[in-house]
Amino acid sequence: MGSTVIPIPDEEGISVVQQKKKSQFSLLPIISFLREKKNKHDMRKWIHSIKVGVALVLVSLLYFLDPLYKEVGDGNAMWAIMTVVVIFEFYAGATLGKGLNRGMGTILGGGLGCLTATLAQEVGGIGKSIIVGTSMLIFGGAATYCRLTPSIKIRYDYGAMIFILTFSLVAVSGLRIDKVIDIGRERLLMIVLGFVICLFTSLFIFPIWASDELHDSTISKFDALATSIQGCLEEYFRLDSEKESKPIASFSKCKAVLNSKSKDESLANFARWEPWHGKFGLSHPWEKYLKIGEELRELAATILSLKACLESPRVRLQTLRQSIKEPCEVVGSSLASTLRELGESIKKMRKCQAEILIVPKLKSVRIELSNVTSPSKLAQLENADGLAIASFVFSLIGMVEKLEELAKEVEELGELAHFHS
């Protein structure tokens, strides 16, 4: 016998099966977006892996072709392969920056090491060891001190390390090897060859730009925080009869924004090394992206502070919450739309007229919230109840203030980056 599934309607006459289908269909766009994003990231990983393989094959021609091998030699060809393995990075800017750091460190360290070795050879005797040891103490210590300076460490830490390594090797080996200058010149040529191969494959074969990554990730944070604000307000004013359903508010996106500082700093550092490409010039204000990211993290922290308000008892404060529902929802909608507007202006590289359009609107919203928490209204409430409601509203006021600062930073970005009107 066949079995028949009978739809069981709820109080509103909608069957449970229909509700499940409706919820499934509503999740399809989100699932497809996440899948598309994951596939894009996987594709970039495959592209990077293939590019590294291509670079290794090209540099290995020094071994495969007999004329090149006889000209270069086994010991020197190894340095070209080593250079490819060491400096080839995921982003084009990271590869370029690391390669230039390695080149500068090798040239400065090798040149200074050769001078030290030559001077030591001229002195002779026990004076050779004294000169080399003193030079290593002075230059090695000075370079190490520079590595500890934050402004140098961010961009030139790898170059300073290569300088110390190259200088020490050349200066010490010069005590025992007579032709140290010739050997250093040949190895430098191999390092340059490896760097050129890395540069060619990284910049001209499906380049992966750190600037695009930083630009897109900054834009996505605006929409993530806007969605979090809307979810918090819907959760806060949800009726007590709906408390057993799944929570609407999700703070995972806020936590992701809070944990994005180190990634943003790395991407900004790589982007500064990248050449002109697409919509980004050589002097694009990447430091302003870091400032905007800092403002977004402060806003995310304020949104996370609402979690305690959402977990407060619903039954006793249900009536009080409904009394402030309308103005708070208007404020939340204004905050979310402003965030998306700011993100859209960065995405389309369009100037944002914050002082003229956005800031006055936010100030009027802040005044409206101040009226909600006026002393005359709070005095009518019990101490604990008034404190709970006031805490929620003051958090919204804090968001409005943070958003005003954020709008000004986005406007400054448009001016510095010469966004179109």
GROMACS .gro file of C-alpha atoms in nm, residues 157-360:
model
  204
  157ASP     CA    1   6.189   4.371   0.773
  158TYR     CA    2   6.272   4.101   0.516
  159GLY     CA    3   6.525   4.327   0.342
  160ALA     CA    4   6.700   4.405   0.673
  161MET     CA    5   6.721   4.033   0.752
  162ILE     CA    6   6.871   3.956   0.409
  163PHE     CA    7   7.118   4.242   0.459
  164ILE     CA    8   7.241   4.089   0.786
  165LEU     CA    9   7.266   3.742   0.634
  166THR     CA   10   7.445   3.851   0.314
  167PHE     CA   11   7.684   4.088   0.489
  168SER     CA   12   7.783   3.826   0.746
  169LEU     CA   13   7.838   3.551   0.487
  170VAL     CA   14   8.039   3.768   0.248
  171ALA     CA   15   8.249   3.935   0.516
  172VAL     CA   16   8.339   3.608   0.689
  173SER     CA   17   8.395   3.408   0.369
  174GLY     CA   18   8.621   3.687   0.241
  175LEU     CA   19   8.878   3.587   0.501
  176ARG     CA   20   8.932   3.252   0.328
  177ILE     CA   21   8.827   3.309  -0.035
  178ASP     CA   22   9.027   3.538  -0.263
  179LYS     CA   23   8.770   3.584  -0.541
  180VAL     CA   24   8.481   3.685  -0.315
  181ILE     CA   25   8.377   3.975  -0.542
  182ASP     CA   26   8.345   3.754  -0.850
  183ILE     CA   27   8.144   3.493  -0.660
  184GLY     CA   28   7.915   3.761  -0.515
  185ARG     CA   29   7.852   3.912  -0.859
  186GLU     CA   30   7.758   3.575  -1.012
  187ARG     CA   31   7.521   3.488  -0.729
  188LEU     CA   32   7.362   3.832  -0.746
  189LEU     CA   33   7.290   3.778  -1.117
  190MET     CA   34   7.118   3.447  -1.035
  191ILE     CA   35   6.908   3.613  -0.765
  192VAL     CA   36   6.805   3.884  -1.011
  193LEU     CA   37   6.715   3.617  -1.269
  194GLY     CA   38   6.496   3.434  -1.017
  195PHE     CA   39   6.328   3.760  -0.919
  196VAL     CA   40   6.256   3.851  -1.283
  197ILE     CA   41   6.094   3.511  -1.342
  198CYS     CA   42   5.879   3.553  -1.030
  199LEU     CA   43   5.783   3.904  -1.135
  200PHE     CA   44   5.685   3.793  -1.484
  201THR     CA   45   5.463   3.505  -1.371
  202SER     CA   46   5.310   3.702  -1.083
  203LEU     CA   47   5.224   4.022  -1.272
  204PHE     CA   48   5.143   3.896  -1.621
  205ILE     CA   49   4.980   3.554  -1.569
  206PHE     CA   50   4.642   3.600  -1.399
  207PRO     CA   51   4.771   3.843  -1.133
  208ILE     CA   52   4.612   3.834  -0.788
  209TRP     CA   53   4.607   4.188  -0.651
  210ALA     CA   54   4.609   4.263  -0.278
  211SER     CA   55   4.457   4.604  -0.356
  212ASP     CA   56   4.144   4.443  -0.502
  213GLU     CA   57   4.119   4.213  -0.199
  214LEU     CA   58   4.144   4.503   0.048
  215HIS     CA   59   3.897   4.714  -0.151
  216ASP     CA   60   3.638   4.435  -0.171
  217SER     CA   61   3.678   4.323   0.190
  218THR     CA   62   3.626   4.681   0.312
  219ILE     CA   63   3.307   4.708   0.109
  220SER     CA   64   3.173   4.377   0.243
  221LYS     CA   65   3.216   4.497   0.604
  222PHE     CA   66   2.964   4.778   0.552
  223ASP     CA   67   2.692   4.536   0.440
  224ALA     CA   68   2.782   4.288   0.716
  225LEU     CA   69   2.739   4.549   0.990
  226ALA     CA   70   2.417   4.679   0.833
  227THR     CA   71   2.273   4.327   0.836
  228SER     CA   72   2.382   4.278   1.199
  229ILE     CA   73   2.209   4.602   1.310
  230GLN     CA   74   1.884   4.501   1.144
  231GLY     CA   75   1.901   4.155   1.296
  232CYS     CA   76   1.961   4.296   1.646
  233LEU     CA   77   1.661   4.528   1.626
  234GLU     CA   78   1.432   4.255   1.497
  235GLU     CA   79   1.549   4.025   1.776
  236TYR     CA   80   1.509   4.292   2.045
  237PHE     CA   81   1.151   4.383   1.956
  238ARG     CA   82   1.034   4.030   1.879
  239LEU     CA   83   0.724   3.930   2.073
  240ASP     CA   84   0.753   3.698   2.369
  241SER     CA   85   0.543   3.436   2.192
  242GLU     CA   86   0.820   3.402   1.932
  243LYS     CA   87   1.106   3.357   2.179
  244GLU     CA   88   1.137   2.983   2.119
  245SER     CA   89   1.206   3.027   1.748
  246LYS     CA   90   1.557   3.053   1.609
  247PRO     CA   91   1.735   3.381   1.699
  248ILE     CA   92   1.742   3.638   1.422
  249ALA     CA   93   2.051   3.827   1.536
  250SER     CA   94   2.389   3.681   1.446
  251PHE     CA   95   2.713   3.831   1.572
  252SER     CA   96   2.948   3.616   1.365
  253LYS     CA   97   2.990   3.889   1.103
  254CYS     CA   98   3.070   4.147   1.371
  255LYS     CA   99   3.333   3.915   1.518
  256ALA     CA  100   3.481   3.865   1.171
  257VAL     CA  101   3.509   4.244   1.131
  258LEU     CA  102   3.673   4.274   1.474
  259ASN     CA  103   3.932   4.010   1.384
  260SER     CA  104   4.023   4.166   1.046
  261LYS     CA  105   4.289   4.412   1.162
  262SER     CA  106   4.599   4.202   1.094
  263LYS     CA  107   4.469   4.094   0.754
  264ASP     CA  108   4.389   4.454   0.655
  265GLU     CA  109   4.735   4.574   0.757
  266SER     CA  110   4.903   4.298   0.555
  267LEU     CA  111   4.690   4.369   0.247
  268ALA     CA  112   4.757   4.744   0.272
  269ASN     CA  113   5.131   4.677   0.297
  270PHE     CA  114   5.122   4.453  -0.012
  271ALA     CA  115   4.903   4.702  -0.202
  272ARG     CA  116   5.162   4.979  -0.154
  273TRP     CA  117   5.414   4.773  -0.351
  274GLU     CA  118   5.183   4.704  -0.643
  275PRO     CA  119   5.220   4.898  -0.971
  276TRP     CA  120   4.944   5.099  -1.132
  277HIS     CA  121   4.665   4.870  -1.246
  278GLY     CA  122   4.295   4.899  -1.316
  279LYS     CA  123   4.132   5.164  -1.099
  280PHE     CA  124   4.417   5.198  -0.849
  281GLY     CA  125   4.706   5.437  -0.908
  282LEU     CA  126   5.051   5.448  -0.757
  283SER     CA  127   4.954   5.694  -0.483
  284HIS     CA  128   4.621   5.542  -0.380
  285PRO     CA  129   4.555   5.626  -0.010
  286TRP     CA  130   4.567   5.276   0.137
  287GLU     CA  131   4.629   5.416   0.486
  288LYS     CA  132   4.279   5.564   0.469
  289TYR     CA  133   4.139   5.213   0.420
  290LEU     CA  134   4.307   5.116   0.747
  291LYS     CA  135   4.148   5.414   0.920
  292ILE     CA  136   3.805   5.320   0.784
  293GLY     CA  137   3.862   4.962   0.898
  294GLU     CA  138   3.941   5.089   1.248
  295GLU     CA  139   3.615   5.287   1.255
  296LEU     CA  140   3.424   4.980   1.134
  297ARG     CA  141   3.576   4.768   1.411
  298GLU     CA  142   3.471   5.023   1.673
  299LEU     CA  143   3.119   5.015   1.531
  300ALA     CA  144   3.122   4.634   1.536
  301ALA     CA  145   3.223   4.642   1.904
  302THR     CA  146   2.926   4.869   1.980
  303ILE     CA  147   2.693   4.628   1.800
  304LEU     CA  148   2.831   4.337   2.001
  305SER     CA  149   2.751   4.527   2.320
  306LEU     CA  150   2.382   4.485   2.232
  307LYS     CA  151   2.410   4.114   2.301
  308ALA     CA  152   2.354   4.168   2.673
  309CYS     CA  153   2.041   4.372   2.596
  310LEU     CA  154   1.903   4.091   2.379
  311GLU     CA  155   1.956   3.839   2.658
  312SER     CA  156   1.765   4.044   2.919
  313PRO     CA  157   1.424   3.909   3.038
  314ARG     CA  158   1.149   3.966   2.783
  315VAL     CA  159   0.832   3.927   2.986
  316ARG     CA  160   0.875   4.221   3.222
  317LEU     CA  161   1.014   4.461   2.960
  318GLN     CA  162   0.789   4.358   2.672
  319THR     CA  163   0.552   4.656   2.706
  320LEU     CA  164   0.838   4.901   2.754
  321ARG     CA  165   1.018   4.771   2.449
  322GLN     CA  166   0.711   4.809   2.234
  323SER     CA  167   0.676   5.170   2.348
  324ILE     CA  168   1.012   5.261   2.190
  325LYS     CA  169   0.988   5.018   1.899
  326GLU     CA  170   0.884   5.265   1.629
  327PRO     CA  171   1.157   5.530   1.678
  328CYS     CA  172   1.426   5.268   1.731
  329GLU     CA  173   1.330   5.079   1.416
  330VAL     CA  174   1.340   5.404   1.219
  331VAL     CA  175   1.688   5.470   1.358
  332GLY     CA  176   1.804   5.115   1.282
  333SER     CA  177   1.675   5.137   0.926
  334SER     CA  178   1.854   5.470   0.883
  335LEU     CA  179   2.180   5.327   1.019
  336ALA     CA  180   2.163   5.023   0.791
  337SER     CA  181   2.079   5.226   0.479
  338THR     CA  182   2.359   5.475   0.555
  339LEU     CA  183   2.612   5.195   0.597
  340ARG     CA  184   2.510   5.040   0.266
  341GLU     CA  185   2.521   5.382   0.099
  342LEU     CA  186   2.877   5.439   0.223
  343GLY     CA  187   2.983   5.093   0.107
  344GLU     CA  188   2.823   5.151  -0.232
  345SER     CA  189   3.009   5.482  -0.275
  346ILE     CA  190   3.345   5.305  -0.216
  347LYS     CA  191   3.246   5.019  -0.446
  348LYS     CA  192   3.158   5.252  -0.733
  349MET     CA  193   3.444   5.491  -0.637
  350ARG     CA  194   3.196   5.775  -0.613
  351LYS     CA  195   3.246   6.076  -0.386
  352CYS     CA  196   3.035   6.067  -0.071
  353GLN     CA  197   2.894   6.405   0.035
  354ALA     CA  198   2.887   6.321   0.404
  355GLU     CA  199   2.890   6.675   0.544
  356ILE     CA  200   2.599   6.780   0.320
  357LEU     CA  201   2.374   6.473   0.304
  358ILE     CA  202   2.462   6.207   0.563
  359VAL     CA  203   2.581   6.390   0.877
  360PRO     CA  204   2.272   6.619   0.906
   0.00000   0.00000   0.00000
